[in-house]
Short mmCIF file of C-alpha atoms in Angstrom, two decimals:
data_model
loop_
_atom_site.label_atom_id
_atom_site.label_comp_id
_atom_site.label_asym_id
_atom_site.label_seq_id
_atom_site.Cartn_x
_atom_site.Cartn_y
_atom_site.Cartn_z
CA UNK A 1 0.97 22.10 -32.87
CA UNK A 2 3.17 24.46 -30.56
CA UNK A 3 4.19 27.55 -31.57
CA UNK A 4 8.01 28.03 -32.73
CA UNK A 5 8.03 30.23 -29.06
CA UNK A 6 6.76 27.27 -26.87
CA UNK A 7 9.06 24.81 -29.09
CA UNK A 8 12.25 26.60 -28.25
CA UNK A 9 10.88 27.56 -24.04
CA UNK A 10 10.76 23.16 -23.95
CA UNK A 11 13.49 22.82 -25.61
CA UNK A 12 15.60 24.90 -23.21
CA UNK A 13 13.60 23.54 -20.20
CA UNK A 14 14.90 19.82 -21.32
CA UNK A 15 18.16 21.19 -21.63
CA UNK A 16 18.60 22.54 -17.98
CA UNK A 17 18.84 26.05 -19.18
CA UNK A 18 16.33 26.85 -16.28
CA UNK A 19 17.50 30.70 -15.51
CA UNK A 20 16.51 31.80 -18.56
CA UNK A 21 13.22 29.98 -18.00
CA UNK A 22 12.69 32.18 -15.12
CA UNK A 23 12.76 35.19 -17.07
CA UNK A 24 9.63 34.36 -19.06
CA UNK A 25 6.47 36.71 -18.78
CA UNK A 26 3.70 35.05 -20.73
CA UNK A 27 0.64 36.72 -21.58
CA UNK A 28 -2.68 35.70 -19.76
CA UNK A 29 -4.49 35.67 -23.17
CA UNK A 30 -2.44 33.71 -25.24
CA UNK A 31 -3.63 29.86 -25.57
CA UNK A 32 -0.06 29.10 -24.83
CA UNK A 33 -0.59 30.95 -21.11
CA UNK A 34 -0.76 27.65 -18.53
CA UNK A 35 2.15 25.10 -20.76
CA UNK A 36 4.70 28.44 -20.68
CA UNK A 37 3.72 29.44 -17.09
CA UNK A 38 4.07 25.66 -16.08
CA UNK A 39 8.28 25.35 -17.10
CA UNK A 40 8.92 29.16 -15.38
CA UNK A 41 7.43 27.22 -12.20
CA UNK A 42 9.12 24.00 -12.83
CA UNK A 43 12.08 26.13 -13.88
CA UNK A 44 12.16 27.95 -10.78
CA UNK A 45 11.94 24.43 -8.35
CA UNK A 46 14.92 22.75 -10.88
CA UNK A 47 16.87 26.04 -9.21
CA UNK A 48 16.11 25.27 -5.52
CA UNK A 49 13.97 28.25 -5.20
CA UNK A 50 10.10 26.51 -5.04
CA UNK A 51 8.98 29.37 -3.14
CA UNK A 52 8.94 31.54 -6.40
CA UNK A 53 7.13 28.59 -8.16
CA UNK A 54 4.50 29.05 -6.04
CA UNK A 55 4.65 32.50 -6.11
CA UNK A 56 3.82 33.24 -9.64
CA UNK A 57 0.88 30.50 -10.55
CA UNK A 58 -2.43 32.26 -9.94
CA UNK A 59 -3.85 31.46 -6.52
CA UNK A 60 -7.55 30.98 -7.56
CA UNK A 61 -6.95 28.80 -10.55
CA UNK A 62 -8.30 24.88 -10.31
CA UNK A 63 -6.35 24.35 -13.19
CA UNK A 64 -4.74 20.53 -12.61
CA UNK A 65 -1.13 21.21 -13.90
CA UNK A 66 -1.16 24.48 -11.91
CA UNK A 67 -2.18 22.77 -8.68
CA UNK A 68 0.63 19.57 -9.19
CA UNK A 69 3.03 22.37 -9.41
CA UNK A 70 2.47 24.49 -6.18
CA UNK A 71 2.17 20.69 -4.42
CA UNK A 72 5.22 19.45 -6.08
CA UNK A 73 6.98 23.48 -4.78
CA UNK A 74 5.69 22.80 -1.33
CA UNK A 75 6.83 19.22 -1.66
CA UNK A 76 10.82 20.22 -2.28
CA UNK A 77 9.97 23.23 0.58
CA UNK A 78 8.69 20.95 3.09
CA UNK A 79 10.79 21.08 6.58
CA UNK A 80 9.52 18.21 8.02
CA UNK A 81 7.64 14.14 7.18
CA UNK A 82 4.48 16.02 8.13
CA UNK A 83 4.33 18.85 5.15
CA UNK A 84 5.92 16.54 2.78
CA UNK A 85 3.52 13.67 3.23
CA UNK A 86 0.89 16.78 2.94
CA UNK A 87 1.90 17.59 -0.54
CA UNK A 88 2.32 14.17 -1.44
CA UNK A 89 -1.23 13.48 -1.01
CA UNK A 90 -2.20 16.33 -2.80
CA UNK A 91 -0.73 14.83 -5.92
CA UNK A 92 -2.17 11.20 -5.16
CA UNK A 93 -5.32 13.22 -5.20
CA UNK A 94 -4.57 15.03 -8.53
CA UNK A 95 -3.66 11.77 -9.76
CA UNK A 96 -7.23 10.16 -9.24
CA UNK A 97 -8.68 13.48 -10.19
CA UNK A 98 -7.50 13.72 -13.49
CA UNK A 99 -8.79 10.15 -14.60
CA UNK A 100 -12.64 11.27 -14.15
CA UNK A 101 -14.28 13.64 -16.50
CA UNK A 102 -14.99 16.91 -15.19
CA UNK A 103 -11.36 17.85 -14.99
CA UNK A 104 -10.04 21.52 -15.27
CA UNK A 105 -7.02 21.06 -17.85
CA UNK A 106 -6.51 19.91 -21.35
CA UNK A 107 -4.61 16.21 -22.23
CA UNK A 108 -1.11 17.88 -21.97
CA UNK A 109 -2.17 19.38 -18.19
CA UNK A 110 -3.04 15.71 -17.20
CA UNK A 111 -0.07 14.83 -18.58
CA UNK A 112 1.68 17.22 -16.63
CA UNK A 113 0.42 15.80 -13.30
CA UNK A 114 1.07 12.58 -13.83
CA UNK A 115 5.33 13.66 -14.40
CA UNK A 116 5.03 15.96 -11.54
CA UNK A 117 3.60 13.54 -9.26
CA UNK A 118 5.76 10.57 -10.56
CA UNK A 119 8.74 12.87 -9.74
CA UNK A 120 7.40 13.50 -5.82
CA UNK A 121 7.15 10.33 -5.30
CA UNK A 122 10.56 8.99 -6.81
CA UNK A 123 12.33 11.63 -4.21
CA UNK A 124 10.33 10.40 -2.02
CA UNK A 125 11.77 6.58 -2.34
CA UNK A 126 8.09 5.86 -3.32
CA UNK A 127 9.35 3.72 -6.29
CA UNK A 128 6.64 1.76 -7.43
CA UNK A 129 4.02 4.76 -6.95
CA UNK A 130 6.20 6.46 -9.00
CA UNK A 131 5.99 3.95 -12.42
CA UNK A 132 2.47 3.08 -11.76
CA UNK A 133 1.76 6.92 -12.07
CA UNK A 134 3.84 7.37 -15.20
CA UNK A 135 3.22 4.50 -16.49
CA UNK A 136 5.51 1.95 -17.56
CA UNK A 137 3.31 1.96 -21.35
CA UNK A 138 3.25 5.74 -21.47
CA UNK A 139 3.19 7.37 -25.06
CA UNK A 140 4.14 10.40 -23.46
CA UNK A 141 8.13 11.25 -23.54
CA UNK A 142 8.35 12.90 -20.57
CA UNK A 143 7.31 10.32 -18.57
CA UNK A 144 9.35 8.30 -20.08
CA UNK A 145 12.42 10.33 -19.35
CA UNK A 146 11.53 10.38 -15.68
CA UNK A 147 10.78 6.01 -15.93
CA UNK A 148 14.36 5.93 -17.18
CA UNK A 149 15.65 7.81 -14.46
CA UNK A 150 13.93 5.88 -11.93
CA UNK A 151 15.63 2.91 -13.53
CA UNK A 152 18.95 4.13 -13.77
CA UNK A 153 18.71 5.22 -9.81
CA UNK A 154 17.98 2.00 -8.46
CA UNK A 155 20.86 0.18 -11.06
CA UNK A 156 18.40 -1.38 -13.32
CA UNK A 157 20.02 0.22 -16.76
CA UNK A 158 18.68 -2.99 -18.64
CA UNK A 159 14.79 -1.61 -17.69
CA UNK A 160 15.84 1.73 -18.77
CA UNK A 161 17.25 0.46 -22.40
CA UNK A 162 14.17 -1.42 -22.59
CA UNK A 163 11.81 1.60 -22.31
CA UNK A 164 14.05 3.60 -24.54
CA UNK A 165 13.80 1.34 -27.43
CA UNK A 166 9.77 0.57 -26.71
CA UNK A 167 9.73 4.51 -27.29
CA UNK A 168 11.47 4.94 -30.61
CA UNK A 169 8.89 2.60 -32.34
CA UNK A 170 6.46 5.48 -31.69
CA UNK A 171 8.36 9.05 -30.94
CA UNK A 172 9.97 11.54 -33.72
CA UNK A 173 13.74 12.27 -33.25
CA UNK A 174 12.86 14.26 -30.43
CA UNK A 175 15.82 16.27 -28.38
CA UNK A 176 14.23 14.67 -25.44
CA UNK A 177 15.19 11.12 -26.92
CA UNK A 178 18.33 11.76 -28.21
CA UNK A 179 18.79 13.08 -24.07
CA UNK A 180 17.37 9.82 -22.56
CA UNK A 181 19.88 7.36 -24.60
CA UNK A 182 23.00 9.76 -23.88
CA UNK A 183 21.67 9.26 -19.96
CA UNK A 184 21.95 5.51 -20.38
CA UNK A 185 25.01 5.23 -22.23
CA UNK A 186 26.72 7.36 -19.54
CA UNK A 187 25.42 5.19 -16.85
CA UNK A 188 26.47 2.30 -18.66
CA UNK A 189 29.39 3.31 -20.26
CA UNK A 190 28.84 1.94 -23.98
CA UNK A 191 31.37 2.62 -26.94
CA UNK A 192 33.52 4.44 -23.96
CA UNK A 193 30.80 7.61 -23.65
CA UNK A 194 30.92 8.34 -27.35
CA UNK A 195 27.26 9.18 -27.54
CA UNK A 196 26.60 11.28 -24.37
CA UNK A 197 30.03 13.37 -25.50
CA UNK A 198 28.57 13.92 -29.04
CA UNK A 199 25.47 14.66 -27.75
CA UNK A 200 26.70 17.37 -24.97
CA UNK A 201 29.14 18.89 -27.14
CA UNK A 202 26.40 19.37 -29.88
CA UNK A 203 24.41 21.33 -27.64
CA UNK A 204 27.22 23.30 -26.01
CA UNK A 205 27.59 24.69 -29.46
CA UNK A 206 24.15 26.18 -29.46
CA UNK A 207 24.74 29.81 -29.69
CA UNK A 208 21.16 30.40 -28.37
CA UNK A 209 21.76 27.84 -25.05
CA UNK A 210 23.13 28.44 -22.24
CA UNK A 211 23.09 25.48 -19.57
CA UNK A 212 25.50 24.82 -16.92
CA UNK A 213 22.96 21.62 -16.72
CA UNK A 214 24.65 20.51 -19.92
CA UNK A 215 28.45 21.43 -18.93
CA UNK A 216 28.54 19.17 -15.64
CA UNK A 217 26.83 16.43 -17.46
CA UNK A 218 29.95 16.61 -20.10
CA UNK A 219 32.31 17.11 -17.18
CA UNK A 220 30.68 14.02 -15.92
CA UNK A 221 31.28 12.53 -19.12
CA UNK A 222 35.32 13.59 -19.47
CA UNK A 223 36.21 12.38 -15.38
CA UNK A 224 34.59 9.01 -16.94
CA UNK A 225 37.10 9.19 -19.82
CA UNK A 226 40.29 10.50 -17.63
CA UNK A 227 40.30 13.58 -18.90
CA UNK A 228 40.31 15.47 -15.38
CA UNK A 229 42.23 18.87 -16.96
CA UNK A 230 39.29 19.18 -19.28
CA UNK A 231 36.54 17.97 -16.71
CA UNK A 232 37.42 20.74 -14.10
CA UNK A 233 37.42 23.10 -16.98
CA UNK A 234 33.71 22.47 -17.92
CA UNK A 235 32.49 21.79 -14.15
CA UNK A 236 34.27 24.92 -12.89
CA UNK A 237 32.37 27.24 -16.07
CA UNK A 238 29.45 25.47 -14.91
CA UNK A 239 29.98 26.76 -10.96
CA UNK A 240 30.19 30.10 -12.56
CA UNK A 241 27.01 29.92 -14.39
CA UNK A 242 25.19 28.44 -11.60
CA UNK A 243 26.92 28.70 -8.06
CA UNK A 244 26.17 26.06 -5.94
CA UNK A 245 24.48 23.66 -7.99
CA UNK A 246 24.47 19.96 -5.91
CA UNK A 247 25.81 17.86 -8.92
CA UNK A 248 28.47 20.12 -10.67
CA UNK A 249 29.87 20.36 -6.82
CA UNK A 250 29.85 17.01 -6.75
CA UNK A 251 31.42 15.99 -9.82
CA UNK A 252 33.77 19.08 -8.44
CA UNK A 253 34.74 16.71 -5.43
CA UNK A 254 35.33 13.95 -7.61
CA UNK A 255 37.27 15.73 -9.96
CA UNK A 256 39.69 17.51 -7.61
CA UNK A 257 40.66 14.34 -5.77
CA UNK A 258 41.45 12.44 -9.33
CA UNK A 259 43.87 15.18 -9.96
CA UNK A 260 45.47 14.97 -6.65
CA UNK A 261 44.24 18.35 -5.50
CA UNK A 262 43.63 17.10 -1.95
CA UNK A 263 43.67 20.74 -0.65
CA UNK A 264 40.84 21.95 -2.84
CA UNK A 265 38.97 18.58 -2.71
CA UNK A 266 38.47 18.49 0.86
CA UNK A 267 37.60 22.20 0.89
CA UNK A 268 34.86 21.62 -2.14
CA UNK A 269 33.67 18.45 -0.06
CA UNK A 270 33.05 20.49 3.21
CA UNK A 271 31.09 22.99 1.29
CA UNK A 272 29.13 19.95 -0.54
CA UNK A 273 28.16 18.57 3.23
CA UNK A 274 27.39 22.06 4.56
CA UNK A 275 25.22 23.10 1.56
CA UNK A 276 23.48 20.00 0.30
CA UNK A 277 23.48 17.01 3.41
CA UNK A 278 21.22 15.43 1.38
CA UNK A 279 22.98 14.84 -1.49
CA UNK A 280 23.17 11.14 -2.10
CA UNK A 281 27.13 11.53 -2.14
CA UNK A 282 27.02 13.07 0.40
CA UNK A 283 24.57 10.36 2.62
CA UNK A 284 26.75 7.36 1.10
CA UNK A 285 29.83 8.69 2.70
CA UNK A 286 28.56 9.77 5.58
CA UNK A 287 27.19 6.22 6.26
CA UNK A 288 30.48 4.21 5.54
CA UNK A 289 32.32 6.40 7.55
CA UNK A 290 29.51 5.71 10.22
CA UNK A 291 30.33 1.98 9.43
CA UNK A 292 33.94 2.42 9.68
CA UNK A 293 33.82 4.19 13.07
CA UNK A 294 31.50 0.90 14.33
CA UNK A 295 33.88 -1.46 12.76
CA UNK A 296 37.17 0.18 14.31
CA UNK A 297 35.70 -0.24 17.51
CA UNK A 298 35.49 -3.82 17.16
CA UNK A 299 38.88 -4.18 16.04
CA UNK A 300 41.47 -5.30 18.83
CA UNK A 301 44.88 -4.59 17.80
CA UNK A 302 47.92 -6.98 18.31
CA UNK A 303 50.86 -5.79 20.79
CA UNK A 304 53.55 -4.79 19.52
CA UNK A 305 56.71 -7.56 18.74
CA UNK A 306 59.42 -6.75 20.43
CA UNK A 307 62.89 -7.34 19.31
CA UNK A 308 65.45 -9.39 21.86
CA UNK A 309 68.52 -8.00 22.66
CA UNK A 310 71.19 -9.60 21.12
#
């Protein structure tokens, strides 16, 4: 059983409230040392800053979890195919490691690997590494959050559903449920976002919470339901809690050319391209107007009709 402490440092890390993650200093005694340790690092990588990750997990440890997390850090830091195909061995080799017996970790450190190496290899396009890692049968809800993200990415929301409801026959009312069917029912827009809207709004009101994770996903949630005014409202809050964040700039994009501000939506869309190229946004534009280019070349225009003089 987790302590009240650990409870509420999960809690926030499922919530996106990673900065104040970052802040934690646990103490090398406690028996709660490697789980709280292990969302600071993950904390610090959700933030773009895996160098810090690395940084702060103790360099002579063989601990499992600990070693999935620098791999997964130098993963998300690599420059080039080379150092990321280096890190993403590391964690097929965790991956094997952690099925024999003389392992150093408990259950929940195994578990651990198998969502951090699941996650590599779903950025890495590695799709069916990915499931076969986390397993498509897991019992543990993590994985299952990251299954049902792999499933919403590659537009198979009935897969997703399916996992969802597999897990309720055997998880509590977790948060972390409640979070994975309010990320299918915005992908697939049932009862016109009513769920996801609930749900974000409910934890907007937590005085103890703050997560600009949470205020995009709502803005998401109000440019879905035409409420732009209200949309830029939470997404630009969001931008002040966490500046350049890839999705709320994004959704920023989106948001600013819905209400006509073509000014400010070109301006937020040059600073998307120039901070985050590889956001898929980003890539799916660039590529159609690669397209377009190719197909305008191709295109012979008629001469002009000229009118006879009367």
């Amino acid at each position: 059983m987790d302590s009240s402490e650990l409870y509420h440092i999960k809690q926030q890390f499922i919530l996106g409230a990673y900065k104040a993650l970052t802040n934690l200093s646990p103490d090398p005694s406690s028996s709660e040392y490697v789980p709280t340790l292990l969302y600071r690092a993950r904390a610090y990588i959700a933030l773009g800053d895996p160098q810090s990750a690395i940084d702060i997990i103790p360099s002579h440890s063989e601990n499992v979890a600990f070693r999935a997390v620098i791999a997964l850090a130098q993963y998300v830091q690599a420059s080039d195919a080379a150092d990321r195909e280096s890190s993403l061995e590391a964690l097929r080799d965790l991956s094997v490691e952690i099925e024999g017996d003389d392992v150093d970790g408990t259950d929940r450190d195994k578990a651990v690997v198998r969502v951090l190496a699941g996650t590599a290899f779903a950025r890495a396009g590695e799709i069916e590494e990915a499931l076969e890692t986390l397993g498509v049968d897991t019992q543990d809800l993590e994985a299952v959050a990251v299954v049902v993200q792999i499933f919403l990415s590659i537009n198979r929301p009935d897969l997703a559903r399916k996992e969802f409801e597999r897990s309720k026959q055997w998880a509590e009312d977790d948060l972390l449920l409640q979070l994975i069917e309010s990320s299918i029912d915005l992908v697939t827009g049932r009862d016109d976002y009513s769920n996801p809207q609930s749900f974000y709004t409910e934890q907007l009101g937590n005085p103890s919470l703050s997560s600009p994770h949470i205020l995009t996903s709502r803005g998401v949630v109000r440019i879905l339901q035409g409420e732009i005014p209200a949309a830029r409202s939470d997404l630009e809050e969001a931008l002040q809690e966490q500046a350049g964040d890839a999705e709320t700039l994004a959704a920023c994009v989106v948001a600013a050319g819905l209400g006509l501000k073509r000014t400010e939506a070109d301006e937020l869309w040059d600073r998307l391209a120039v901070e985050h190229p590889a956001h898929p946004l980003v890539v799916d534009v660039m590529a159609k107007g690669v397209l377009f280019d190719s197909l305008v070349t191709k295109f012979e225009a008629p001469p002009l009709a000229s009118v006879a003089a009367a």
